[in-house]
Short mmCIF file of C-alpha atoms in Angstrom, two decimals:
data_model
loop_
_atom_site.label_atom_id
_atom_site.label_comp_id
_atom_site.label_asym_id
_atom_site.label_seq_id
_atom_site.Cartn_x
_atom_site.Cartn_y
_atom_site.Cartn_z
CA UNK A 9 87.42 165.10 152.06
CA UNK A 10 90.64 162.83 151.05
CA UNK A 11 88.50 159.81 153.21
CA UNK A 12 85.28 160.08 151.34
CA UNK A 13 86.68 160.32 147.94
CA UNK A 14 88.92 157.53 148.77
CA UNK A 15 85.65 155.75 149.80
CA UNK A 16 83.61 156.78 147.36
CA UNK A 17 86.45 154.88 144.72
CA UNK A 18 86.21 151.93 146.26
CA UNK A 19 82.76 151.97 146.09
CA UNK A 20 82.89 152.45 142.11
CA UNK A 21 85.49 149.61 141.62
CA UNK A 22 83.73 147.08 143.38
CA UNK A 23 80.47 148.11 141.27
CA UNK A 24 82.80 147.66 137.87
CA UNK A 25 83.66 144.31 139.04
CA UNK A 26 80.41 143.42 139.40
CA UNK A 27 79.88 144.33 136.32
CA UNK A 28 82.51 142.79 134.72
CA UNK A 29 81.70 139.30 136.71
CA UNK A 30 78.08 139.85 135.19
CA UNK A 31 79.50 140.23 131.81
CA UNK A 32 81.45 137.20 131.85
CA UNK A 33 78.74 134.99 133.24
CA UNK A 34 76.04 136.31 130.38
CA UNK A 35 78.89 135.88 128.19
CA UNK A 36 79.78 132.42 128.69
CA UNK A 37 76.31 130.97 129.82
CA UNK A 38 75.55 129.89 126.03
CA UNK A 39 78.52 127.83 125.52
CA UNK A 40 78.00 125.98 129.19
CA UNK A 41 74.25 125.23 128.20
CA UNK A 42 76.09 123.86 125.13
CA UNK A 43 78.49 121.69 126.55
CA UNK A 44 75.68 120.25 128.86
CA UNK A 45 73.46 119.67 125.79
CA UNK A 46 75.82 117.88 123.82
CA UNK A 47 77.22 115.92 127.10
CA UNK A 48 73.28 114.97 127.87
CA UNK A 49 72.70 113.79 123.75
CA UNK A 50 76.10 111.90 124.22
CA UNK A 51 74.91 109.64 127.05
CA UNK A 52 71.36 109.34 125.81
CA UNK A 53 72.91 107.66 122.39
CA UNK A 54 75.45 105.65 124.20
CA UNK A 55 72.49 104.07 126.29
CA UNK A 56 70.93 103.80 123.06
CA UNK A 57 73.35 101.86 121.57
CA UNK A 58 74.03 99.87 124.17
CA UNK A 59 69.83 98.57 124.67
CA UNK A 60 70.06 98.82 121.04
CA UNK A 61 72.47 95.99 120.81
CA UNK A 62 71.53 94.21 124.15
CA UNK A 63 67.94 93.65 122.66
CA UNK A 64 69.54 92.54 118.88
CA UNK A 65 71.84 90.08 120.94
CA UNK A 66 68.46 88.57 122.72
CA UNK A 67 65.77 88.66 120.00
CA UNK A 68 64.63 85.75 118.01
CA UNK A 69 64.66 87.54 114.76
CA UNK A 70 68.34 87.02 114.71
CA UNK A 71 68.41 83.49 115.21
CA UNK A 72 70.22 81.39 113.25
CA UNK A 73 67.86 80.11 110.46
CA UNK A 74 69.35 78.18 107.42
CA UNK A 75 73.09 78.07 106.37
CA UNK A 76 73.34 77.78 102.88
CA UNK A 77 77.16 76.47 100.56
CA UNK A 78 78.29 76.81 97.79
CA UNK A 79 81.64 75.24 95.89
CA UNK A 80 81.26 72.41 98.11
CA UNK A 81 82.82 68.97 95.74
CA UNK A 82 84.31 67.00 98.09
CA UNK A 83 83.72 68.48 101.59
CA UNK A 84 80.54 68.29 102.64
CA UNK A 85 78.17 70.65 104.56
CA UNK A 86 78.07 68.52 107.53
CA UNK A 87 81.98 68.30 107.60
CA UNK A 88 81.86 71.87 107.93
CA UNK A 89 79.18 72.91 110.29
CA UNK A 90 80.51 70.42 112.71
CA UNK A 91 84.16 72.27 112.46
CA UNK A 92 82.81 75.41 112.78
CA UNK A 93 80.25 74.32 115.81
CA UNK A 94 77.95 76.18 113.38
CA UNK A 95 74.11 75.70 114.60
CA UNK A 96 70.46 76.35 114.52
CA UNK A 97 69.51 79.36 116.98
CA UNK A 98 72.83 80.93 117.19
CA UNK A 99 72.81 84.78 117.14
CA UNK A 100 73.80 86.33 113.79
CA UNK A 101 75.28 89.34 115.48
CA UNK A 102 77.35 86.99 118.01
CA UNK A 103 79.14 85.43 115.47
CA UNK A 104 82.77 85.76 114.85
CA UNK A 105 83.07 85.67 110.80
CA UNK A 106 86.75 84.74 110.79
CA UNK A 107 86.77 82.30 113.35
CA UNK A 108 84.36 80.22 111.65
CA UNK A 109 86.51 80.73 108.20
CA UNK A 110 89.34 79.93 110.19
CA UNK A 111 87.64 76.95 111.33
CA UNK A 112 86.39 75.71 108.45
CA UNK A 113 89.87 76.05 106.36
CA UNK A 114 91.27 73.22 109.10
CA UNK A 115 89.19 70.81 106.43
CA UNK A 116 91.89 68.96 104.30
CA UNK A 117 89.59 70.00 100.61
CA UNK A 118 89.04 73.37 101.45
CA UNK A 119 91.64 75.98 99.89
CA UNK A 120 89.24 79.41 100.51
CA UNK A 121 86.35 79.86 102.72
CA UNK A 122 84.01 83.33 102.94
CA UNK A 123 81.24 83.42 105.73
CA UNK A 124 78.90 86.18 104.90
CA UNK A 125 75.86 86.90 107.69
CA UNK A 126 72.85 87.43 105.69
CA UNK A 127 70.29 89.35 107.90
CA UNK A 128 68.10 88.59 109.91
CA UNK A 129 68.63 85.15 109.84
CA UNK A 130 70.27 83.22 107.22
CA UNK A 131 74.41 82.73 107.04
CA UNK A 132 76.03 81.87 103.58
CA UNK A 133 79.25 80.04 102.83
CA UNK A 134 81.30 80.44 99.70
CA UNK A 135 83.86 77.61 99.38
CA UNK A 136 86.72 77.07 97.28
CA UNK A 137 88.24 73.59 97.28
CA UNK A 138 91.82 72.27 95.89
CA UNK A 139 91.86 71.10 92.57
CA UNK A 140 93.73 67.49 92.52
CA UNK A 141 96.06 67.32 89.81
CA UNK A 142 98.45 64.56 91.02
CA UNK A 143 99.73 62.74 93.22
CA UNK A 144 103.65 62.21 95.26
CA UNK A 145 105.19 60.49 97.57
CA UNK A 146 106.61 62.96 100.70
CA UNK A 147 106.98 59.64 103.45
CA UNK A 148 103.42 59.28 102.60
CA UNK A 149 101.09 59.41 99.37
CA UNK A 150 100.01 63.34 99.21
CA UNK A 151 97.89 64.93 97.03
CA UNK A 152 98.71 67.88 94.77
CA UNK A 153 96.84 70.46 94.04
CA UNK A 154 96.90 72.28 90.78
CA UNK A 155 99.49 74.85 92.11
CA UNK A 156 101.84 72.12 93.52
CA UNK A 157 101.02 72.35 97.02
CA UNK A 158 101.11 68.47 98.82
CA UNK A 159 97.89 69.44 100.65
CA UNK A 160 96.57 66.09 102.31
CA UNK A 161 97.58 62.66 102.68
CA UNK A 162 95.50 60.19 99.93
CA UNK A 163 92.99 58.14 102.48
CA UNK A 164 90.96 55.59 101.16
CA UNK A 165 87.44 57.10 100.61
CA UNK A 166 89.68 59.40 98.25
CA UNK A 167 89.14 57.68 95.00
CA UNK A 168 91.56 59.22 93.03
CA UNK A 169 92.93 57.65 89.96
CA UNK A 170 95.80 60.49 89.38
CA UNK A 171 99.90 60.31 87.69
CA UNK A 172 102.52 59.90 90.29
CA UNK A 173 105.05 62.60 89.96
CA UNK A 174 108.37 61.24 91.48
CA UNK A 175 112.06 62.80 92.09
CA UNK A 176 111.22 65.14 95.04
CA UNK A 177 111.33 63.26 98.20
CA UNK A 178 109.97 64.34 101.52
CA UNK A 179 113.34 65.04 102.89
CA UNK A 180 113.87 67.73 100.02
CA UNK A 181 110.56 69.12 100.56
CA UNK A 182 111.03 69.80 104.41
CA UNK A 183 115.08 71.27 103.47
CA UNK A 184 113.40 73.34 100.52
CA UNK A 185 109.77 73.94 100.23
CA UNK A 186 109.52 76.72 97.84
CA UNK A 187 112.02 74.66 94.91
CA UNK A 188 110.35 71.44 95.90
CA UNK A 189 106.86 72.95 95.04
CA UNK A 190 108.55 74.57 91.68
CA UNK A 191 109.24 71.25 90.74
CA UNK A 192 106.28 69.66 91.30
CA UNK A 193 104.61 72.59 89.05
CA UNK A 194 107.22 71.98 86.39
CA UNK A 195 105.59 68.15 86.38
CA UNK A 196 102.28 69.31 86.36
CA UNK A 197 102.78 71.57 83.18
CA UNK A 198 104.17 68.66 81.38
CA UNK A 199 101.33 66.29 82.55
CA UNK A 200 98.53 69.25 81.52
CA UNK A 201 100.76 69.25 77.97
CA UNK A 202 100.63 65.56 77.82
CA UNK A 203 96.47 65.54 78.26
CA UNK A 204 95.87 68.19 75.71
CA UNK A 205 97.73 65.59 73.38
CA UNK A 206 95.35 63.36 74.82
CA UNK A 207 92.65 64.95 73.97
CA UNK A 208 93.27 65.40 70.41
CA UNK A 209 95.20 61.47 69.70
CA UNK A 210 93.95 59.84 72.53
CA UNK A 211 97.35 58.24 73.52
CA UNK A 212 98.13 56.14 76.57
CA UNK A 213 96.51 57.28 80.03
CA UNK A 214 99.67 59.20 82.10
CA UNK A 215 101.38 56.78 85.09
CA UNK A 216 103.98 58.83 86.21
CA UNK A 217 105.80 62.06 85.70
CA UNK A 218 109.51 61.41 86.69
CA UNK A 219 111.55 64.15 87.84
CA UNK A 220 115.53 63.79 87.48
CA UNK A 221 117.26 66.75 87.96
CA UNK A 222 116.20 69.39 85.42
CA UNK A 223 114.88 65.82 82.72
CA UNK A 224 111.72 65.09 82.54
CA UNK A 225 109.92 61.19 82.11
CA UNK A 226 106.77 60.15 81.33
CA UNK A 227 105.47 56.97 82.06
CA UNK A 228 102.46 55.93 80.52
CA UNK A 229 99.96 53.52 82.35
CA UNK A 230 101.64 50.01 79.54
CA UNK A 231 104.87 50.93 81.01
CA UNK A 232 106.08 52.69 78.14
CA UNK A 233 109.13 55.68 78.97
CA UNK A 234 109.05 59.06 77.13
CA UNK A 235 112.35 60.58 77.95
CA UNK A 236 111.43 64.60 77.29
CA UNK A 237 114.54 65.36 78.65
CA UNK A 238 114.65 69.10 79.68
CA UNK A 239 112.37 72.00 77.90
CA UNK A 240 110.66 72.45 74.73
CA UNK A 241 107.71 70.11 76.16
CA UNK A 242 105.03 70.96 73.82
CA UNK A 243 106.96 70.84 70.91
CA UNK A 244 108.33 66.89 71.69
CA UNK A 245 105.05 65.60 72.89
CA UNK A 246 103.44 66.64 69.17
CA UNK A 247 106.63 64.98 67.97
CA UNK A 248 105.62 62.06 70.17
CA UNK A 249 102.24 61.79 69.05
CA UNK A 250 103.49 61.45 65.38
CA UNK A 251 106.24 58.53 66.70
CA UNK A 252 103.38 56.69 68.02
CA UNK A 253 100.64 56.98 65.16
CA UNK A 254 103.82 55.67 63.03
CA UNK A 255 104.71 52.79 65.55
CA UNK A 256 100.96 52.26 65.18
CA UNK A 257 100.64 52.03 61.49
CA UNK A 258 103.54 49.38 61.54
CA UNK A 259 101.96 47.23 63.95
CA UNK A 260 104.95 48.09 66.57
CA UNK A 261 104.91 49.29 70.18
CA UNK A 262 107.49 50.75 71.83
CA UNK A 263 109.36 50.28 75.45
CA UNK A 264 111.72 53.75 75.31
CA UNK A 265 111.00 56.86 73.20
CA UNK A 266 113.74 58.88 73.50
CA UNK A 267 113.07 62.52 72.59
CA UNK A 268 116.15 63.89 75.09
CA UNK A 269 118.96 63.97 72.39
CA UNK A 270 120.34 67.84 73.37
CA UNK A 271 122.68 67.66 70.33
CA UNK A 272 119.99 66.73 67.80
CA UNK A 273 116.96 67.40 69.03
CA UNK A 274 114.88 66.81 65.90
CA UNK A 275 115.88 63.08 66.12
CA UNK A 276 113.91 60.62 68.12
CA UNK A 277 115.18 56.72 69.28
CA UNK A 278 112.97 53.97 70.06
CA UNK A 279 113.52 50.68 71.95
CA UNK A 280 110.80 48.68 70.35
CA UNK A 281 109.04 46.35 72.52
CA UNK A 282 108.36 43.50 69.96
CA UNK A 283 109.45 40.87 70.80
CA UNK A 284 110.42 40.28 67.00
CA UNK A 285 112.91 42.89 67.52
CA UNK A 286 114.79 44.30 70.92
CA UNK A 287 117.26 46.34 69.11
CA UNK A 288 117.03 50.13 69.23
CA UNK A 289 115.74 51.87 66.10
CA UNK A 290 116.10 55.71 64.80
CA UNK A 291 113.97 57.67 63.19
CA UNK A 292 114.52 62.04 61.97
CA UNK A 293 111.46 63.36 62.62
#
């Protein structure tokens, strides 16, 4: 009797296990059929994308079309296209956007460059060029732009009829870039200054903008010297335009216009350049 119940048990725990094995499969058979689903969508998209992409790479409708500037003064669109290797038939979605801006900023003129792909076939280019503002000599003849950066050497086909700014030498500018280009933009405020005179009293066209130490000279295109000395810039060069309609009025021109005296600086000397007279002459302004 022990045997058969002893027999009889076994029989019953192997049927529970059963059961229990049956349990767990109809348990987890939902979440398996989901993890296959989701694995099968997965693939399907990813193939998808990939022939979705393969065919946008290969169709015509994507071919490059028309390229179309803008901001373009002194570069030119064939400049640029020929940098960037930029040409009819190309493949909008091939194109690498910032190597073709990087490409296009190696041109001397251009200070900003944004490629935008316009779909399905057109590209656009939004350029921004350096302003020239003057000019200095760094070894070479370079032109500044109107932040004071020496941005290309002045070629030939240039055509620019701009003030010199002098007193920072190349030398300087390689020891000391960031002070060198402070000093430039010190010269170009005083030049701007000395045009919005210009503007109003049409005085002499601006030759030069001399820069010693922290003093400041103008030289006009006659020859004639304004010594500004060091600050107050807008306030001397209205005092300046009054010494000139003055030297005007008498008939008189003048070599030196000194407007630097620190310890008077209401009082202005002039060198006259008749020849009737070489002596220097004061006048309180």
């Amino acid at each position: 009797m022990a045997f058969g119940r002893n027999k009889n048990r076994r029989r019953q725990d192997a049927a529970q296990r059963n059961e229990a094995v049956k349990g767990a499969v109809r348990s987890k058979g939902p979440g398996v059929l989901k993890v296959l689903a989701l694995t099968l969508a997965t693939g399907l998209l990813v193939w998808g994308g990939v022939e979705l992409r393969r065919w946008a790479l290969q169709s015509p409708r994507f071919e490059l079309a028309a390229v179309s500037f803008s901001g373009l003064q002194r570069a030119s669109r064939v400049e640029l296209l020929r940098l960037a290797a930029l040409t009819k038939g190309q493949n909008l979605w091939a194109l690498d956007v910032g190597a073709l801006e990087r490409t296009m900023l190696q041109h001397p003129w251009v200070k900003k460059v944004e490629v935008t792909r316009r779909f399905p076939n057109r590209v656009s280019v939004a350029v921004t060029e350096h302003v020239p503002e003057a000019l200095a000599v760094l070894g070479e003849l370079y032109v500044l732009d109107e932040e004071g950066e020496p941005f290309k050497r002045v070629t030939p086909g240039d055509g620019l009829d701009l003030p010199l700014v002098t007193g920072v030498d190349r030398e300087g500018y390689v020891a000391d870039p960031e002070q060198a280009r402070q000093r430039f933009q010190a010269a170009l405020e005083v030049a701007r200054a000395y045009t919005k005179e210009a503007v109003a009293g049409k005085p002499e066209r601006l030759s030069e903008v001399r820069m010693e130490g922290r003093d400041v000279t103008l030289v006009a295109a006659s020859g004639q010297e304004v010594r500004l000395g060091e600050g107050d810039s807008e306030v001397k060069l209205q005092r300046l335009a009054r010494v000139r309609r003055e030297l005007g009025a008498r008939g008189l021109a003048a070599e030196i216009i000194h407007l630097d005296n620190r310890a008077r600086p209401g009082w202005v000397a002039v060198k006259i350049s008749s020849p009737v007279s070489e002596r220097n002459g004061s006048a309180k302004q």
